[in-house]
Short mmCIF file of C-alpha atoms in Angstrom, two decimals:
data_model
loop_
_atom_site.label_atom_id
_atom_site.label_comp_id
_atom_site.label_asym_id
_atom_site.label_seq_id
_atom_site.Cartn_x
_atom_site.Cartn_y
_atom_site.Cartn_z
CA ALA A 1086 -102.61 -84.14 -132.59
CA GLN A 1087 -104.03 -85.68 -135.76
CA SER A 1088 -107.64 -85.39 -136.77
CA VAL A 1089 -109.91 -86.58 -139.53
CA THR A 1090 -112.89 -84.81 -141.03
CA GLN A 1091 -115.61 -86.47 -143.10
CA PRO A 1092 -117.85 -83.51 -144.08
CA ASP A 1093 -120.69 -85.63 -145.45
CA ILE A 1094 -122.73 -87.31 -142.73
CA HIS A 1095 -125.16 -88.93 -145.14
CA ILE A 1096 -125.06 -89.50 -148.91
CA THR A 1097 -127.69 -91.05 -151.14
CA VAL A 1098 -126.83 -92.31 -154.65
CA SER A 1099 -128.70 -94.32 -157.20
CA GLU A 1100 -127.47 -97.82 -158.01
CA GLY A 1101 -125.03 -97.65 -160.92
CA ALA A 1102 -124.11 -94.05 -160.25
CA SER A 1103 -120.60 -93.01 -159.34
CA LEU A 1104 -119.62 -92.24 -155.71
CA GLU A 1105 -117.10 -90.02 -153.99
CA LEU A 1106 -116.76 -89.80 -150.23
CA ARG A 1107 -114.62 -87.02 -148.89
CA CYS A 1108 -111.97 -87.24 -146.21
CA ASN A 1109 -109.61 -84.54 -144.97
CA TYR A 1110 -107.01 -85.01 -142.39
CA SER A 1111 -104.83 -82.85 -140.20
CA TYR A 1112 -101.32 -83.92 -139.43
CA GLY A 1113 -97.90 -82.39 -139.67
CA ALA A 1114 -96.43 -85.01 -141.95
CA THR A 1115 -97.69 -87.65 -144.30
CA PRO A 1116 -99.72 -90.16 -142.25
CA TYR A 1117 -100.91 -93.55 -143.07
CA LEU A 1118 -104.46 -93.44 -144.47
CA PHE A 1119 -107.22 -95.94 -144.43
CA TRP A 1120 -110.82 -96.43 -145.51
CA TYR A 1121 -112.97 -98.89 -143.54
CA VAL A 1122 -116.54 -99.94 -144.13
CA GLN A 1123 -119.02 -101.02 -141.50
CA SER A 1124 -122.29 -102.81 -142.19
CA PRO A 1125 -124.98 -102.77 -139.54
CA GLY A 1126 -124.08 -104.82 -136.51
CA GLN A 1127 -120.64 -105.65 -137.94
CA GLY A 1128 -117.11 -104.63 -137.18
CA LEU A 1129 -114.96 -102.58 -139.55
CA GLN A 1130 -113.61 -104.08 -142.71
CA LEU A 1131 -110.64 -102.50 -144.46
CA LEU A 1132 -111.34 -101.29 -147.99
CA LEU A 1133 -107.91 -99.85 -148.79
CA LYS A 1134 -104.83 -98.24 -147.35
CA TYR A 1135 -102.12 -95.80 -148.26
CA PHE A 1136 -98.64 -95.87 -146.79
CA SER A 1137 -96.43 -94.38 -149.49
CA GLY A 1138 -95.71 -94.50 -153.19
CA ASP A 1139 -98.46 -94.30 -155.83
CA THR A 1140 -101.09 -91.79 -154.63
CA LEU A 1141 -103.94 -93.70 -156.32
CA VAL A 1142 -104.65 -96.88 -154.40
CA GLN A 1143 -106.95 -99.68 -155.34
CA GLY A 1144 -109.01 -101.58 -152.78
CA ILE A 1145 -111.55 -104.31 -152.50
CA LYS A 1146 -115.03 -104.24 -153.95
CA GLY A 1147 -114.01 -101.90 -156.78
CA PHE A 1148 -113.14 -98.95 -154.54
CA GLU A 1149 -110.22 -96.64 -155.03
CA ALA A 1150 -108.85 -93.61 -153.23
CA GLU A 1151 -106.49 -90.87 -154.09
CA PHE A 1152 -104.07 -89.17 -151.67
CA LYS A 1153 -103.57 -85.47 -152.39
CA ARG A 1154 -100.93 -83.98 -150.18
CA SER A 1155 -101.66 -80.39 -151.20
CA GLN A 1156 -105.29 -80.76 -150.09
CA SER A 1157 -104.69 -83.07 -147.14
CA SER A 1158 -107.33 -85.30 -148.58
CA PHE A 1159 -107.91 -88.97 -149.19
CA ASN A 1160 -111.23 -89.23 -151.01
CA LEU A 1161 -112.86 -92.62 -151.71
CA ARG A 1162 -114.40 -93.35 -155.12
CA LYS A 1163 -116.27 -95.98 -156.91
CA PRO A 1164 -117.38 -95.68 -160.56
CA SER A 1165 -120.59 -97.69 -160.22
CA VAL A 1166 -122.33 -98.28 -156.88
CA HIS A 1167 -124.14 -101.48 -156.09
CA TRP A 1168 -127.01 -101.78 -153.63
CA SER A 1169 -124.79 -103.90 -151.39
CA ASP A 1170 -122.49 -100.96 -150.86
CA ALA A 1171 -124.95 -99.32 -148.52
CA ALA A 1172 -123.11 -99.02 -145.23
CA GLU A 1173 -121.13 -96.65 -143.05
CA TYR A 1174 -117.71 -95.58 -144.34
CA PHE A 1175 -114.92 -94.40 -142.08
CA CYS A 1176 -111.70 -92.68 -143.00
CA ALA A 1177 -108.84 -93.15 -140.56
CA VAL A 1178 -105.41 -91.66 -140.05
CA GLY A 1179 -102.53 -93.68 -138.74
CA VAL A 1180 -99.68 -91.76 -137.12
CA PRO A 1181 -96.41 -93.60 -137.37
CA THR A 1182 -94.78 -94.32 -134.01
CA THR A 1183 -91.27 -95.60 -133.54
CA GLY A 1184 -91.07 -99.31 -133.23
CA THR A 1185 -94.80 -99.87 -132.72
CA ALA A 1186 -98.04 -100.00 -134.63
CA SER A 1187 -99.42 -96.70 -135.69
CA LYS A 1188 -102.06 -94.85 -133.64
CA LEU A 1189 -105.38 -94.78 -135.48
CA THR A 1190 -107.77 -91.92 -135.41
CA PHE A 1191 -111.15 -92.21 -137.10
CA GLY A 1192 -113.52 -89.73 -138.71
CA THR A 1193 -117.13 -89.56 -137.74
CA GLY A 1194 -118.20 -91.59 -140.74
CA THR A 1195 -120.43 -91.18 -143.85
CA ARG A 1196 -123.56 -93.20 -144.17
CA LEU A 1197 -124.17 -94.34 -147.73
CA GLN A 1198 -127.72 -95.06 -148.85
CA VAL A 1199 -128.21 -96.66 -152.32
CA THR A 1200 -131.54 -96.29 -154.06
CA LEU A 1201 -132.66 -98.79 -156.65
CA GLU B 452 -107.26 -118.06 -140.18
CA ALA B 453 -109.58 -116.81 -137.52
CA GLY B 454 -110.12 -113.06 -137.13
CA VAL B 455 -110.41 -111.07 -134.01
CA VAL B 456 -112.96 -112.71 -131.72
CA GLN B 457 -114.96 -110.78 -129.19
CA SER B 458 -117.51 -111.88 -126.66
CA PRO B 459 -120.24 -111.36 -125.76
CA ARG B 460 -121.88 -109.82 -128.87
CA TYR B 461 -124.56 -108.12 -126.85
CA LYS B 462 -124.92 -107.16 -123.21
CA ILE B 463 -127.64 -105.45 -121.33
CA ILE B 464 -127.03 -104.46 -117.74
CA GLU B 465 -128.45 -102.12 -115.17
CA LYS B 466 -126.52 -98.99 -114.23
CA LYS B 467 -124.03 -99.38 -111.43
CA GLN B 468 -123.43 -103.02 -112.36
CA PRO B 469 -120.04 -104.28 -113.53
CA VAL B 470 -119.45 -105.61 -117.04
CA ALA B 471 -116.53 -107.22 -118.82
CA PHE B 472 -115.71 -107.71 -122.45
CA TRP B 473 -113.25 -110.25 -123.79
CA CYS B 474 -111.09 -110.10 -126.94
CA ASN B 475 -108.89 -112.70 -128.65
CA PRO B 476 -106.67 -111.11 -131.31
CA ILE B 477 -105.42 -112.63 -134.47
CA SER B 478 -102.56 -115.05 -133.75
CA GLY B 479 -99.18 -113.32 -133.94
CA HIS B 480 -100.56 -109.75 -133.56
CA ASN B 481 -98.68 -108.02 -130.85
CA THR B 482 -100.72 -104.84 -130.92
CA LEU B 483 -104.18 -104.81 -129.49
CA TYR B 484 -106.66 -101.88 -129.41
CA TRP B 485 -109.86 -101.25 -127.58
CA TYR B 486 -112.19 -98.69 -129.16
CA ARG B 487 -115.51 -97.30 -128.10
CA GLN B 488 -118.03 -96.35 -130.80
CA ASN B 489 -121.00 -94.23 -129.79
CA LEU B 490 -124.09 -94.26 -131.92
CA GLY B 491 -123.51 -92.29 -135.16
CA GLN B 492 -119.87 -91.68 -134.35
CA GLY B 493 -116.51 -93.12 -135.38
CA PRO B 494 -114.52 -95.36 -133.13
CA GLU B 495 -112.49 -93.65 -130.39
CA LEU B 496 -109.43 -95.23 -128.98
CA LEU B 497 -109.56 -96.29 -125.31
CA ILE B 498 -106.38 -98.18 -124.91
CA ARG B 499 -103.58 -99.68 -127.08
CA TYR B 500 -101.36 -102.54 -126.01
CA GLU B 501 -97.97 -103.57 -127.33
CA ASN B 502 -97.72 -107.13 -126.08
CA GLU B 503 -98.77 -106.91 -122.43
CA GLU B 504 -97.82 -103.25 -122.03
CA ALA B 505 -100.42 -100.48 -122.26
CA VAL B 506 -98.61 -97.89 -124.37
CA ASP B 507 -101.49 -95.50 -124.81
CA ASP B 508 -104.30 -95.33 -122.23
CA SER B 509 -104.77 -91.60 -122.20
CA GLN B 510 -108.43 -91.84 -123.30
CA LEU B 511 -109.40 -94.59 -120.81
CA PRO B 512 -111.67 -93.24 -118.01
CA LYS B 513 -109.59 -94.81 -115.25
CA ASP B 514 -112.07 -94.14 -112.50
CA ARG B 515 -114.38 -96.88 -113.80
CA PHE B 516 -112.63 -98.58 -116.71
CA SER B 517 -109.81 -101.05 -116.49
CA ALA B 518 -108.18 -103.31 -118.99
CA GLU B 519 -105.61 -106.09 -118.94
CA ARG B 520 -103.78 -108.21 -121.43
CA LEU B 521 -102.27 -111.15 -119.66
CA LYS B 522 -99.41 -112.89 -121.46
CA GLY B 523 -99.76 -110.49 -124.33
CA VAL B 524 -102.60 -112.38 -126.07
CA ASP B 525 -106.18 -112.14 -124.87
CA SER B 526 -107.52 -108.98 -123.37
CA THR B 527 -110.37 -107.98 -121.05
CA LEU B 528 -111.97 -104.62 -120.78
CA LYS B 529 -113.96 -103.96 -117.60
CA ILE B 530 -116.35 -101.25 -116.56
CA GLN B 531 -117.31 -100.87 -112.86
CA PRO B 532 -119.73 -99.38 -112.18
CA ALA B 533 -121.42 -98.87 -115.51
CA GLU B 534 -123.25 -95.61 -116.21
CA LEU B 535 -126.01 -94.85 -118.74
CA GLY B 536 -123.47 -92.98 -120.92
CA ASP B 537 -121.42 -96.12 -121.34
CA SER B 538 -123.93 -97.55 -123.76
CA ALA B 539 -121.96 -98.05 -126.95
CA VAL B 540 -120.24 -100.59 -129.12
CA TYR B 541 -116.89 -101.73 -127.82
CA LEU B 542 -114.58 -102.78 -130.59
CA CYS B 543 -111.36 -104.75 -130.28
CA ALA B 544 -108.71 -104.69 -133.03
CA SER B 545 -105.29 -106.17 -133.52
CA SER B 546 -102.35 -105.63 -135.79
CA THR B 547 -98.68 -106.54 -136.09
CA ASP B 548 -96.32 -104.15 -134.41
CA ARG B 549 -95.07 -102.64 -137.70
CA GLY B 550 -96.18 -99.11 -138.35
CA ASN B 551 -97.27 -99.64 -141.93
CA THR B 552 -99.93 -102.19 -141.35
CA GLU B 553 -103.65 -102.07 -140.90
CA ALA B 554 -105.74 -102.99 -137.86
CA PHE B 555 -108.17 -105.87 -138.06
CA PHE B 556 -111.44 -105.44 -136.09
CA GLY B 557 -113.70 -107.81 -134.29
CA GLN B 558 -117.48 -107.60 -134.63
CA GLY B 559 -117.79 -105.69 -131.32
CA THR B 560 -119.82 -105.90 -128.17
CA ARG B 561 -122.92 -103.76 -128.05
CA LEU B 562 -123.46 -102.65 -124.51
CA THR B 563 -126.83 -101.23 -123.37
CA VAL B 564 -126.96 -99.76 -119.84
CA VAL B 565 -130.52 -99.28 -118.53
#
């Protein structure tokens, strides 16, 4: 069965600083990979996704992520964090299934705090 | 285009009482998911539907939880009777039935069992 590990429970960065959130997955083949963001009291919003092709993917709000097969990682990055980026970030793995939508498994999340 | 709609947003009930959550997915999305998110955790899949068929309900506690998706559109998740440990946010999501597509989430229902 697939699994996702987000080793950092809580990260604090200063506004304007760069950010990297780590995500490692376990799956026998190349899965579909996602990053979602959740603000307090809200549902999950997709930041970016990787299905195949270019291993560096661009998302909304200036985020990007890089798929590294050798490290089974899909880390999320942003060059300059804004105070509005404070939220919970979830990495998810989608396991392709024949003829149906993929099965999504989420990590436990990383809470980002931004100091002014 | 409207997103995934869930109701109610909040629900407080006493233990042993029944409760139901409703979800209206994005139009044209054949796949519907129910997730449970405990405080400080990531969402965990309860059940996944393809049209009206439950194709993955292995994580659904079937002694007290039930779900239905009549006509392959709206879905209802029910808990009867509720226990204190059921307090969580219940998220509904939908997607097309293609494998390489993302799931779109509703705002969730926050359930508190007292």
